[in-house]
PDB file of C-alpha atoms in Angstrom:
ATOM      1  CA  UNK A   1       2.111  12.818  10.136  1.00 95.00           C
ATOM      2  CA  UNK A   2       1.267   9.244  11.089  1.00 97.00           C
ATOM      3  CA  UNK A   3       4.284   7.057  11.813  1.00 95.00           C
ATOM      4  CA  UNK A   4       4.709   3.340  11.387  1.00 91.00           C
ATOM      5  CA  UNK A   5       5.158   1.661  14.783  1.00 88.00           C
ATOM      6  CA  UNK A   6       5.932  -1.851  16.031  1.00 92.00           C
ATOM      7  CA  UNK A   7       7.466  -3.081  12.770  1.00 97.00           C
ATOM      8  CA  UNK A   8      10.350  -4.701  14.605  1.00 96.00           C
ATOM      9  CA  UNK A   9      11.904  -6.490  11.623  1.00 98.00           C
ATOM     10  CA  UNK A  10      12.148  -3.347   9.472  1.00 98.00           C
ATOM     11  CA  UNK A  11      14.511  -0.485  10.324  1.00 98.00           C
ATOM     12  CA  UNK A  12      15.338   2.761   8.534  1.00 98.00           C
ATOM     13  CA  UNK A  13      19.007   3.050   9.448  1.00 98.00           C
ATOM     14  CA  UNK A  14      20.088   6.302   7.782  1.00 97.00           C
ATOM     15  CA  UNK A  15      19.137   8.855   5.139  1.00 96.00           C
ATOM     16  CA  UNK A  16      21.049  11.325   3.027  1.00 96.00           C
ATOM     17  CA  UNK A  17      22.470  12.281  -0.362  1.00 96.00           C
ATOM     18  CA  UNK A  18      19.291  11.065  -2.031  1.00 95.00           C
ATOM     19  CA  UNK A  19      19.622   7.570  -0.514  1.00 97.00           C
ATOM     20  CA  UNK A  20      18.142   5.507   2.297  1.00 97.00           C
ATOM     21  CA  UNK A  21      19.737   2.596   4.145  1.00 98.00           C
ATOM     22  CA  UNK A  22      17.272  -0.001   5.439  1.00 98.00           C
ATOM     23  CA  UNK A  23      17.299  -3.347   7.219  1.00 98.00           C
ATOM     24  CA  UNK A  24      14.624  -5.790   6.051  1.00 98.00           C
ATOM     25  CA  UNK A  25      14.761  -8.607   8.606  1.00 98.00           C
ATOM     26  CA  UNK A  26      18.539  -8.612   8.541  1.00 96.00           C
ATOM     27  CA  UNK A  27      19.039  -7.878   4.826  1.00 98.00           C
ATOM     28  CA  UNK A  28      20.495  -4.376   4.434  1.00 98.00           C
ATOM     29  CA  UNK A  29      19.493  -2.486   1.295  1.00 98.00           C
ATOM     30  CA  UNK A  30      20.440   0.903  -0.116  1.00 98.00           C
ATOM     31  CA  UNK A  31      17.798   2.529  -2.294  1.00 97.00           C
ATOM     32  CA  UNK A  32      17.359   5.977  -3.848  1.00 95.00           C
ATOM     33  CA  UNK A  33      14.941   8.370  -2.160  1.00 95.00           C
ATOM     34  CA  UNK A  34      14.475  11.880  -3.549  1.00 92.00           C
ATOM     35  CA  UNK A  35      13.217  13.171  -0.182  1.00 91.00           C
ATOM     36  CA  UNK A  36      16.632  12.692   1.489  1.00 94.00           C
ATOM     37  CA  UNK A  37      18.232  15.937   0.307  1.00 95.00           C
ATOM     38  CA  UNK A  38      20.525  16.409   3.339  1.00 95.00           C
ATOM     39  CA  UNK A  39      23.973  14.833   3.925  1.00 95.00           C
ATOM     40  CA  UNK A  40      24.375  11.269   5.192  1.00 94.00           C
ATOM     41  CA  UNK A  41      24.550  11.343   8.985  1.00 90.00           C
ATOM     42  CA  UNK A  42      26.087   7.966   9.929  1.00 93.00           C
ATOM     43  CA  UNK A  43      28.854   7.253   7.402  1.00 92.00           C
ATOM     44  CA  UNK A  44      30.260   4.413   9.474  1.00 95.00           C
ATOM     45  CA  UNK A  45      27.140   2.205   9.119  1.00 96.00           C
ATOM     46  CA  UNK A  46      26.804   2.353   5.329  1.00 96.00           C
ATOM     47  CA  UNK A  47      27.476  -1.304   4.645  1.00 96.00           C
ATOM     48  CA  UNK A  48      24.855  -3.009   2.529  1.00 97.00           C
ATOM     49  CA  UNK A  49      23.963  -6.383   1.032  1.00 98.00           C
ATOM     50  CA  UNK A  50      22.504  -4.839  -2.142  1.00 98.00           C
ATOM     51  CA  UNK A  51      22.253  -1.373  -3.678  1.00 97.00           C
ATOM     52  CA  UNK A  52      19.899  -0.121  -6.348  1.00 97.00           C
ATOM     53  CA  UNK A  53      21.848   1.908  -8.915  1.00 95.00           C
ATOM     54  CA  UNK A  54      19.894   4.295 -11.101  1.00 89.00           C
ATOM     55  CA  UNK A  55      20.685   4.487 -14.810  1.00 86.00           C
ATOM     56  CA  UNK A  56      21.142   7.788 -16.634  1.00 81.00           C
ATOM     57  CA  UNK A  57      18.825   6.343 -19.298  1.00 80.00           C
ATOM     58  CA  UNK A  58      16.030   5.696 -16.803  1.00 79.00           C
ATOM     59  CA  UNK A  59      15.330   2.787 -14.477  1.00 84.00           C
ATOM     60  CA  UNK A  60      18.290   1.016 -12.973  1.00 91.00           C
ATOM     61  CA  UNK A  61      19.409  -2.309 -11.511  1.00 94.00           C
ATOM     62  CA  UNK A  62      20.357  -3.975  -8.257  1.00 96.00           C
ATOM     63  CA  UNK A  63      24.028  -4.410  -7.473  1.00 96.00           C
ATOM     64  CA  UNK A  64      24.460  -7.381  -5.142  1.00 96.00           C
ATOM     65  CA  UNK A  65      27.335  -6.958  -2.694  1.00 95.00           C
ATOM     66  CA  UNK A  66      26.731  -9.922  -0.382  1.00 96.00           C
ATOM     67  CA  UNK A  67      24.876 -13.132  -1.111  1.00 94.00           C
ATOM     68  CA  UNK A  68      21.185 -12.778  -0.245  1.00 95.00           C
ATOM     69  CA  UNK A  69      18.225 -15.113  -0.872  1.00 94.00           C
ATOM     70  CA  UNK A  70      16.172 -14.754  -4.043  1.00 95.00           C
ATOM     71  CA  UNK A  71      13.290 -14.209  -1.648  1.00 97.00           C
ATOM     72  CA  UNK A  72      12.999 -13.921   2.124  1.00 98.00           C
ATOM     73  CA  UNK A  73      10.327 -13.123   4.694  1.00 98.00           C
ATOM     74  CA  UNK A  74       9.531 -10.307   7.073  1.00 98.00           C
ATOM     75  CA  UNK A  75       6.952 -10.299   9.876  1.00 98.00           C
ATOM     76  CA  UNK A  76       4.701  -7.551  11.148  1.00 98.00           C
ATOM     77  CA  UNK A  77       2.839  -8.674  14.269  1.00 97.00           C
ATOM     78  CA  UNK A  78       0.982 -11.816  13.088  1.00 96.00           C
ATOM     79  CA  UNK A  79       1.418 -11.057   9.366  1.00 98.00           C
ATOM     80  CA  UNK A  80       4.145 -12.542   7.174  1.00 98.00           C
ATOM     81  CA  UNK A  81       5.276 -11.097   3.848  1.00 98.00           C
ATOM     82  CA  UNK A  82       7.591 -12.402   1.152  1.00 98.00           C
ATOM     83  CA  UNK A  83      10.247 -10.001  -0.131  1.00 98.00           C
ATOM     84  CA  UNK A  84      12.161  -9.946  -3.426  1.00 97.00           C
ATOM     85  CA  UNK A  85      14.416  -7.441  -5.138  1.00 97.00           C
ATOM     86  CA  UNK A  86      12.267  -6.017  -7.939  1.00 93.00           C
ATOM     87  CA  UNK A  87      12.907  -3.695 -10.819  1.00 84.00           C
ATOM     88  CA  UNK A  88      12.602   0.025 -10.054  1.00 86.00           C
ATOM     89  CA  UNK A  89      14.043  -0.448  -6.541  1.00 93.00           C
ATOM     90  CA  UNK A  90      11.016  -2.127  -4.910  1.00 95.00           C
ATOM     91  CA  UNK A  91      10.898  -5.102  -2.531  1.00 97.00           C
ATOM     92  CA  UNK A  92       7.177  -5.903  -2.785  1.00 97.00           C
ATOM     93  CA  UNK A  93       6.217  -4.168   0.464  1.00 98.00           C
ATOM     94  CA  UNK A  94       5.749  -0.607   1.707  1.00 97.00           C
ATOM     95  CA  UNK A  95       6.402  -0.797   5.465  1.00 97.00           C
ATOM     96  CA  UNK A  96       4.820   2.595   6.229  1.00 97.00           C
ATOM     97  CA  UNK A  97       1.485   1.016   5.290  1.00 98.00           C
ATOM     98  CA  UNK A  98       1.593  -0.847   8.614  1.00 98.00           C
ATOM     99  CA  UNK A  99      -0.193   2.201  10.039  1.00 97.00           C
ATOM    100  CA  UNK A 100      -3.109   1.571   7.673  1.00 98.00           C
ATOM    101  CA  UNK A 101      -3.049  -2.182   8.272  1.00 98.00           C
ATOM    102  CA  UNK A 102      -3.623  -1.479  11.964  1.00 98.00           C
ATOM    103  CA  UNK A 103      -6.562   0.808  11.144  1.00 98.00           C
ATOM    104  CA  UNK A 104      -8.101  -1.853   8.887  1.00 98.00           C
ATOM    105  CA  UNK A 105      -7.732  -4.588  11.504  1.00 98.00           C
ATOM    106  CA  UNK A 106      -9.133  -2.383  14.273  1.00 98.00           C
ATOM    107  CA  UNK A 107     -12.218  -1.280  12.326  1.00 98.00           C
ATOM    108  CA  UNK A 108     -13.063  -4.812  11.208  1.00 98.00           C
ATOM    109  CA  UNK A 109     -12.786  -6.210  14.727  1.00 98.00           C
ATOM    110  CA  UNK A 110     -14.830  -3.376  16.225  1.00 98.00           C
ATOM    111  CA  UNK A 111     -17.622  -3.896  13.680  1.00 98.00           C
ATOM    112  CA  UNK A 112     -18.386  -7.260  15.306  1.00 94.00           C
ATOM    113  CA  UNK A 113     -20.164  -8.518  12.169  1.00 98.00           C
ATOM    114  CA  UNK A 114     -19.328  -9.986   8.803  1.00 98.00           C
ATOM    115  CA  UNK A 115     -17.341  -7.461   6.776  1.00 98.00           C
ATOM    116  CA  UNK A 116     -16.720  -7.554   3.030  1.00 98.00           C
ATOM    117  CA  UNK A 117     -13.592  -5.761   1.776  1.00 98.00           C
ATOM    118  CA  UNK A 118     -12.702  -4.667  -1.755  1.00 98.00           C
ATOM    119  CA  UNK A 119      -8.980  -4.010  -2.252  1.00 98.00           C
ATOM    120  CA  UNK A 120      -8.288  -2.208  -5.560  1.00 98.00           C
ATOM    121  CA  UNK A 121      -4.808  -1.809  -7.098  1.00 97.00           C
ATOM    122  CA  UNK A 122      -4.084  -4.388  -4.425  1.00 97.00           C
ATOM    123  CA  UNK A 123      -0.422  -5.053  -5.358  1.00 96.00           C
ATOM    124  CA  UNK A 124       1.129  -7.817  -3.212  1.00 97.00           C
ATOM    125  CA  UNK A 125      -1.721  -7.742  -0.743  1.00 97.00           C
ATOM    126  CA  UNK A 126      -0.572  -6.043   2.449  1.00 98.00           C
ATOM    127  CA  UNK A 127      -4.074  -4.725   3.134  1.00 98.00           C
ATOM    128  CA  UNK A 128      -5.611  -8.006   1.976  1.00 98.00           C
ATOM    129  CA  UNK A 129      -3.571  -9.994   4.494  1.00 98.00           C
ATOM    130  CA  UNK A 130      -4.441  -7.522   7.268  1.00 98.00           C
ATOM    131  CA  UNK A 131      -8.174  -7.673   6.525  1.00 98.00           C
ATOM    132  CA  UNK A 132      -8.223 -11.474   6.329  1.00 98.00           C
ATOM    133  CA  UNK A 133      -6.367 -11.711   9.644  1.00 98.00           C
ATOM    134  CA  UNK A 134      -9.125  -9.642  11.274  1.00 98.00           C
ATOM    135  CA  UNK A 135     -11.859 -11.961  10.015  1.00 98.00           C
ATOM    136  CA  UNK A 136     -13.144 -10.154   6.921  1.00 98.00           C
ATOM    137  CA  UNK A 137     -13.736 -11.581   3.456  1.00 98.00           C
ATOM    138  CA  UNK A 138     -11.728  -9.883   0.706  1.00 98.00           C
ATOM    139  CA  UNK A 139     -11.898  -9.368  -3.039  1.00 98.00           C
ATOM    140  CA  UNK A 140      -8.350  -8.568  -4.198  1.00 98.00           C
ATOM    141  CA  UNK A 141      -8.070  -6.847  -7.606  1.00 98.00           C
ATOM    142  CA  UNK A 142      -4.913  -6.002  -9.548  1.00 96.00           C
ATOM    143  CA  UNK A 143      -4.133  -5.910 -13.262  1.00 94.00           C
ATOM    144  CA  UNK A 144      -0.806  -7.759 -12.830  1.00 94.00           C
ATOM    145  CA  UNK A 145      -1.000 -11.535 -12.558  1.00 96.00           C
ATOM    146  CA  UNK A 146       2.487 -11.562 -11.050  1.00 96.00           C
ATOM    147  CA  UNK A 147       1.403  -9.267  -8.221  1.00 97.00           C
ATOM    148  CA  UNK A 148      -1.731 -11.309  -7.589  1.00 98.00           C
ATOM    149  CA  UNK A 149       0.352 -14.491  -7.400  1.00 98.00           C
ATOM    150  CA  UNK A 150       2.658 -12.737  -4.935  1.00 98.00           C
ATOM    151  CA  UNK A 151      -0.351 -11.743  -2.835  1.00 98.00           C
ATOM    152  CA  UNK A 152      -1.393 -15.392  -2.727  1.00 98.00           C
ATOM    153  CA  UNK A 153       2.067 -16.249  -1.392  1.00 98.00           C
ATOM    154  CA  UNK A 154       1.712 -13.619   1.343  1.00 98.00           C
ATOM    155  CA  UNK A 155      -1.720 -14.890   2.338  1.00 98.00           C
ATOM    156  CA  UNK A 156      -0.397 -18.458   2.526  1.00 98.00           C
ATOM    157  CA  UNK A 157       2.730 -17.437   4.464  1.00 98.00           C
ATOM    158  CA  UNK A 158       0.478 -15.710   7.011  1.00 98.00           C
ATOM    159  CA  UNK A 159      -1.530 -18.932   7.433  1.00 98.00           C
ATOM    160  CA  UNK A 160      -4.679 -17.376   5.970  1.00 98.00           C
ATOM    161  CA  UNK A 161      -5.082 -19.431   2.786  1.00 97.00           C
ATOM    162  CA  UNK A 162      -8.356 -20.958   4.031  1.00 97.00           C
ATOM    163  CA  UNK A 163      -9.936 -17.557   4.668  1.00 98.00           C
ATOM    164  CA  UNK A 164     -12.564 -16.151   2.240  1.00 98.00           C
ATOM    165  CA  UNK A 165     -10.585 -14.322  -0.466  1.00 98.00           C
ATOM    166  CA  UNK A 166     -11.095 -13.954  -4.223  1.00 98.00           C
ATOM    167  CA  UNK A 167      -8.193 -12.926  -6.446  1.00 98.00           C
ATOM    168  CA  UNK A 168      -9.084 -11.004  -9.589  1.00 97.00           C
ATOM    169  CA  UNK A 169      -6.648 -10.138 -12.396  1.00 96.00           C
ATOM    170  CA  UNK A 170      -8.446  -7.314 -14.156  1.00 94.00           C
ATOM    171  CA  UNK A 171      -8.572  -3.629 -14.971  1.00 94.00           C
ATOM    172  CA  UNK A 172      -9.912  -1.935 -11.845  1.00 95.00           C
ATOM    173  CA  UNK A 173     -12.253   0.442 -13.673  1.00 95.00           C
ATOM    174  CA  UNK A 174     -13.864  -2.368 -15.670  1.00 95.00           C
ATOM    175  CA  UNK A 175     -14.180  -4.577 -12.611  1.00 96.00           C
ATOM    176  CA  UNK A 176     -16.005  -1.883 -10.639  1.00 98.00           C
ATOM    177  CA  UNK A 177     -18.449  -1.300 -13.524  1.00 97.00           C
ATOM    178  CA  UNK A 178     -19.248  -5.015 -13.558  1.00 98.00           C
ATOM    179  CA  UNK A 179     -19.726  -5.103  -9.779  1.00 98.00           C
ATOM    180  CA  UNK A 180     -22.259  -2.289 -10.098  1.00 98.00           C
ATOM    181  CA  UNK A 181     -24.227  -4.336 -12.654  1.00 98.00           C
ATOM    182  CA  UNK A 182     -23.993  -7.449 -10.475  1.00 98.00           C
ATOM    183  CA  UNK A 183     -25.249  -5.588  -7.417  1.00 97.00           C
ATOM    184  CA  UNK A 184     -22.343  -6.611  -5.203  1.00 98.00           C
ATOM    185  CA  UNK A 185     -21.693  -4.469  -2.129  1.00 98.00           C
ATOM    186  CA  UNK A 186     -18.733  -3.890   0.195  1.00 98.00           C
ATOM    187  CA  UNK A 187     -18.368  -2.553   3.737  1.00 98.00           C
ATOM    188  CA  UNK A 188     -14.756  -1.430   3.201  1.00 98.00           C
ATOM    189  CA  UNK A 189     -13.109  -0.175   0.024  1.00 98.00           C
ATOM    190  CA  UNK A 190      -9.335   0.311  -0.118  1.00 98.00           C
ATOM    191  CA  UNK A 191      -7.345   1.586  -3.063  1.00 98.00           C
ATOM    192  CA  UNK A 192      -3.712   2.417  -3.741  1.00 96.00           C
ATOM    193  CA  UNK A 193      -3.830   3.874  -7.257  1.00 94.00           C
ATOM    194  CA  UNK A 194      -0.601   4.385  -9.219  1.00 87.00           C
ATOM    195  CA  UNK A 195       0.162   7.646 -10.973  1.00 87.00           C
ATOM    196  CA  UNK A 196       0.036   5.853 -14.306  1.00 86.00           C
ATOM    197  CA  UNK A 197      -0.531   2.267 -15.341  1.00 81.00           C
ATOM    198  CA  UNK A 198      -2.050  -0.189 -17.766  1.00 78.00           C
ATOM    199  CA  UNK A 199      -4.815  -2.697 -17.198  1.00 70.00           C
ATOM    200  CA  UNK A 200      -4.721  -6.404 -17.958  1.00 65.00           C
ATOM    201  CA  UNK A 201      -5.719  -5.740 -21.584  1.00 73.00           C
ATOM    202  CA  UNK A 202      -3.700  -2.576 -22.091  1.00 77.00           C
ATOM    203  CA  UNK A 203      -6.225  -0.134 -20.622  1.00 79.00           C
ATOM    204  CA  UNK A 204      -4.612   3.152 -19.587  1.00 84.00           C
ATOM    205  CA  UNK A 205      -4.857   4.512 -16.036  1.00 82.00           C
ATOM    206  CA  UNK A 206      -3.978   8.150 -15.305  1.00 86.00           C
ATOM    207  CA  UNK A 207      -4.648   9.233 -11.722  1.00 90.00           C
ATOM    208  CA  UNK A 208      -5.347  12.869 -12.635  1.00 89.00           C
ATOM    209  CA  UNK A 209      -8.028  11.911 -15.155  1.00 92.00           C
ATOM    210  CA  UNK A 210      -9.401   8.687 -13.692  1.00 92.00           C
ATOM    211  CA  UNK A 211      -9.351   8.802  -9.885  1.00 96.00           C
ATOM    212  CA  UNK A 212     -12.464  10.914  -9.331  1.00 97.00           C
ATOM    213  CA  UNK A 213     -14.581   8.849 -11.734  1.00 97.00           C
ATOM    214  CA  UNK A 214     -13.429   5.596 -10.135  1.00 97.00           C
ATOM    215  CA  UNK A 215     -14.212   6.731  -6.599  1.00 98.00           C
ATOM    216  CA  UNK A 216     -17.586   8.071  -7.757  1.00 98.00           C
ATOM    217  CA  UNK A 217     -18.407   4.685  -9.293  1.00 98.00           C
ATOM    218  CA  UNK A 218     -17.399   2.770  -6.170  1.00 98.00           C
ATOM    219  CA  UNK A 219     -19.982   4.665  -4.121  1.00 98.00           C
ATOM    220  CA  UNK A 220     -22.560   2.483  -5.899  1.00 98.00           C
ATOM    221  CA  UNK A 221     -20.985  -0.681  -4.501  1.00 98.00           C
ATOM    222  CA  UNK A 222     -20.729   0.452  -0.899  1.00 98.00           C
ATOM    223  CA  UNK A 223     -23.040  -1.375   1.493  1.00 98.00           C
ATOM    224  CA  UNK A 224     -25.848   0.389   3.329  1.00 98.00           C
ATOM    225  CA  UNK A 225     -23.609   0.637   6.396  1.00 98.00           C
ATOM    226  CA  UNK A 226     -19.984   0.943   5.251  1.00 98.00           C
ATOM    227  CA  UNK A 227     -17.269   1.262   7.894  1.00 98.00           C
ATOM    228  CA  UNK A 228     -14.187   2.472   5.995  1.00 98.00           C
ATOM    229  CA  UNK A 229     -13.052   3.974   2.699  1.00 98.00           C
ATOM    230  CA  UNK A 230      -9.292   4.412   2.306  1.00 98.00           C
ATOM    231  CA  UNK A 231      -7.254   5.979  -0.513  1.00 98.00           C
ATOM    232  CA  UNK A 232      -3.450   5.865  -0.467  1.00 96.00           C
ATOM    233  CA  UNK A 233      -1.253   7.781  -2.869  1.00 95.00           C
ATOM    234  CA  UNK A 234       2.437   8.082  -3.687  1.00 92.00           C
ATOM    235  CA  UNK A 235       1.865  10.438  -6.620  1.00 88.00           C
ATOM    236  CA  UNK A 236       4.302  13.351  -6.426  1.00 82.00           C
ATOM    237  CA  UNK A 237       2.530  16.696  -6.290  1.00 84.00           C
ATOM    238  CA  UNK A 238      -0.886  15.294  -5.340  1.00 90.00           C
ATOM    239  CA  UNK A 239      -1.922  16.993  -2.098  1.00 93.00           C
ATOM    240  CA  UNK A 240      -3.780  15.101   0.609  1.00 95.00           C
ATOM    241  CA  UNK A 241      -6.526  17.729   0.379  1.00 97.00           C
ATOM    242  CA  UNK A 242      -7.216  16.512  -3.168  1.00 96.00           C
ATOM    243  CA  UNK A 243      -8.032  13.057  -1.801  1.00 97.00           C
ATOM    244  CA  UNK A 244     -10.157  14.665   0.913  1.00 98.00           C
ATOM    245  CA  UNK A 245     -12.055  16.692  -1.683  1.00 98.00           C
ATOM    246  CA  UNK A 246     -12.746  13.593  -3.785  1.00 97.00           C
ATOM    247  CA  UNK A 247     -14.142  11.743  -0.768  1.00 98.00           C
ATOM    248  CA  UNK A 248     -16.267  14.789   0.129  1.00 98.00           C
ATOM    249  CA  UNK A 249     -17.697  14.938  -3.391  1.00 98.00           C
ATOM    250  CA  UNK A 250     -18.462  11.219  -3.591  1.00 98.00           C
ATOM    251  CA  UNK A 251     -18.656   9.015  -0.487  1.00 98.00           C
ATOM    252  CA  UNK A 252     -19.697  11.823   1.855  1.00 98.00           C
ATOM    253  CA  UNK A 253     -22.695  12.758  -0.310  1.00 97.00           C
ATOM    254  CA  UNK A 254     -24.238   9.312   0.251  1.00 96.00           C
ATOM    255  CA  UNK A 255     -22.836   8.303   3.639  1.00 97.00           C
ATOM    256  CA  UNK A 256     -22.362  10.984   6.249  1.00 96.00           C
ATOM    257  CA  UNK A 257     -19.187  10.580   8.220  1.00 98.00           C
ATOM    258  CA  UNK A 258     -15.768  12.002   8.993  1.00 98.00           C
ATOM    259  CA  UNK A 259     -12.842  12.324   6.595  1.00 98.00           C
ATOM    260  CA  UNK A 260      -9.273  12.127   7.879  1.00 98.00           C
ATOM    261  CA  UNK A 261      -6.205  13.027   5.832  1.00 98.00           C
ATOM    262  CA  UNK A 262      -2.511  12.896   6.666  1.00 98.00           C
ATOM    263  CA  UNK A 263       0.978  11.908   5.586  1.00 97.00           C
ATOM    264  CA  UNK A 264       2.627   8.610   6.360  1.00 97.00           C
ATOM    265  CA  UNK A 265       6.202   8.521   7.591  1.00 97.00           C
ATOM    266  CA  UNK A 266       8.981   6.314   8.924  1.00 97.00           C
ATOM    267  CA  UNK A 267      11.206   7.464  11.761  1.00 97.00           C
ATOM    268  CA  UNK A 268      14.923   6.871  11.360  1.00 96.00           C
ATOM    269  CA  UNK A 269      16.568   4.682  13.983  1.00 94.00           C
ATOM    270  CA  UNK A 270      18.000   6.601  16.971  1.00 91.00           C
ATOM    271  CA  UNK A 271      16.996   9.950  15.480  1.00 93.00           C
ATOM    272  CA  UNK A 272      14.194  12.490  15.289  1.00 93.00           C
ATOM    273  CA  UNK A 273      14.433  12.513  11.488  1.00 95.00           C
ATOM    274  CA  UNK A 274      11.272  11.271   9.732  1.00 96.00           C
ATOM    275  CA  UNK A 275      11.068  10.175   6.090  1.00 96.00           C
ATOM    276  CA  UNK A 276       7.789  11.218   4.373  1.00 95.00           C
ATOM    277  CA  UNK A 277       6.252   8.233   2.586  1.00 95.00           C
ATOM    278  CA  UNK A 278       3.078   9.295   0.797  1.00 95.00           C
ATOM    279  CA  UNK A 279      -0.376  10.460   1.795  1.00 97.00           C
ATOM    280  CA  UNK A 280      -3.789   9.026   2.569  1.00 98.00           C
ATOM    281  CA  UNK A 281      -7.370  10.089   3.098  1.00 98.00           C
ATOM    282  CA  UNK A 282     -10.003   7.913   4.736  1.00 98.00           C
ATOM    283  CA  UNK A 283     -13.714   8.168   5.356  1.00 98.00           C
ATOM    284  CA  UNK A 284     -15.373   6.639   8.412  1.00 98.00           C
ATOM    285  CA  UNK A 285     -18.983   6.815   9.634  1.00 97.00           C
TER     286      UNK A 285
END
């Protein structure tokens, strides 16, 4: 398992009873987490500014206990992200992805040439901000205009608004098909596909039916000398070996390299307990 390191403004304070207690740059949140099936270990610290309460009918809502800003910022190294309390317990950032941001930055800098990055299902742009900070140009694609606008905020807050980035609100599958016809090519492709979703015009995405075809199509828009292909997943029940197999059947057939797969995790403060936080597979030459 690969652990997030050096994210000084985020802390996982405690886990248990299906909940996690976190500090996001001084704002303490309690959120559900189905992985935490053991008892709470530090009862005395469970004081929070907001708690996400699940509904028996599905979904849920935030219960505010202390006054907190409508939005606030958190820093990771030289990157700055804007946080908000969203529906379905999210804050707009997945801190465990800092491990992948470091990989992206390192590979771009080591390439020592102009690098073009395509970020698909790009959400609020964590990987986009990381790639821009390392000197790459980025095409950022997501079907939600709200998420794309949020990504623009993150890029601006990180002082990268003058860097070469294009924001695209579109269905990812349709966008890739058009890029094939246009002949555009990318040195890095990153994707964080949801289990299920809808495109900008109501197109349906189902990871079990659509992921292989999408990755296969993106092989046609890789450059002659790509340096990284990264797939993240939070889909319950999808093994990391599935992502590895997809990369073997697609990218590896055209570009010989090495495929790495692993889990991501966050270590609890002052403990050896680690919270699993999804999987990834990446191809490198």
